[in-house]
Amino acid sequence: MKNKSNRNGVSRKEFLKSGAAASAFLMGGALLNNCSNNGVKRLGGAKNIIFYVSDGMSIGALTSADMTMRRKYGKVSNWISLYEENRCRRALMDCAPLDAIVTDSAAAGSAWGCGHRVPVRKINMGPNGESYEPIFSLFKREGKATGLVTTTQITHATPASFAANVEHRSMQEDIANQYLEAEHDLYLGGGYEHFSAEDREDDADLFSQFEQKGYNVVRTENELQNISGNGKLLGTFGRGHLPFELDRMNTYDLERDVPSLAEMTKIAIDRLSTNPNGFIMQVEGGRVDHAAHRNDLGGLIYDQIAFDDAIGEGLKFAEKNPDTLIIITTDHGNASPTLNRSYNGYDATEIEFDTLHNFRYTNDWILSGLDDSSTINYIRERIEEASTFGITRDQARELQLALRGERKALYEMMSVPRPTLGAIIANYTSVNWTGTSHTGDYVELAAIGPGSEALDGFVKNSELFHIMIKAAGVSV
Ligand SMILES: [Zn+2]
């Protein structure tokens, strides 16, 4: 990184302290007029903000996905190309919540969503029930369009952290109610169970209530592609989370009915950018985190690549619309997947790492077909179908023990089937894991566009809220 001062010699702290002066500085003063002659509000230098979060992305996930893209597809990831070409500001971010040293997504997202560190599992709520107005409400009040795009349930913690207030992240029906109330412009992701009368505890039919408010309500990619007009949009493409990208790509029905994260992002940008006052959106690669919890390498790498494709959509838009601030980061590390030198030597390492190119299905897919009665032969067949290599009988036996609840790893969280399978796969890919949960590592943060000048060195997650507010000239 460069030094602590930005181009004009203003430190981040000075930037955050100053109000209008900061906004003026952002665009050299040129755009700081509250109302242009066509009546369109121009508040700060950043007319639009696209906030990208790869949930639970340790540095090894970013590295291995970039390396896979280079080796398999012959291209650099969008994220790393920003570094290679020196096109962005870059920082390390401290992700801690208010009450612990390792965070969850609710507290981490809330730090961005309201500017306060809150206790784990709470969304934009303080330790004593304080309710902090979420960033989307603030932007909407200024006439900005607002939208959420994710591969998790749309009411999951990370998207909710920009638009809701709840005491516990599990209150997803309440979050859906708050989305209806808030009337943000666009919600695209999974989780229709929190909207449908058949699934909800209170039997409320939120889909028809959204329709009554003028929303286009869609449930398949085909419906999404065929919406007419520019009305508000609720798209839920699965009952729970959307499938992992690797399974989606290789399963006919899923590929047909579920849009990719990049497709959803492109549609969101197209629609939100019709607002003359600009927009703010959050794009979450939400299942990178889930793959890491599962020690599921195929799930992790292809979801991270899908996330990177979605970044590409934002960068294309920002090229034509330079008054767009793009922030790209993660909310915390998870399970620290890392490419190690192979037990079989340096030369073997790349051969093993490249077996990832041939993966067909995730470990999640493998385990969904196994249980405590699975035979050694069947375990081996199923892994070969998904990964295209055969494992040994001893390895299959170890997974069988885990499936039966009879395996004891020295690091106890690794005893269950998912990390057992993850460790078996590591013998063939050279990528191994440190655990099955979130880490306390500082994380990568990249930013490009007006307002990004305020970012470099080392930041606390909660500072991003203030950076976005100042960059867009939105008042709190
Ligand atoms: Zn997680």
PDB file of C-alpha atoms and ligand atoms in Angstrom, residues 289 293 332 334 438, ligand 1:
ATOM      1  CA  ASP A 289     -18.848 -19.200   3.645  1.00  0.00           C
ATOM      2  CA  HIS A 293     -17.736 -24.413   6.927  1.00  0.00           C
ATOM      3  CA  HIS A 332     -14.574 -12.601   7.960  1.00  0.00           C
ATOM      4  CA  ASN A 334     -13.525 -19.082   7.420  1.00  0.00           C
ATOM      5  CA  HIS A 438     -15.026 -18.471  11.162  1.00  0.00           C
TER       6      HIS A 438
HETATM    7 ZN    ZN B   1     -20.527 -18.634   8.419  1.00  0.00          ZN
END
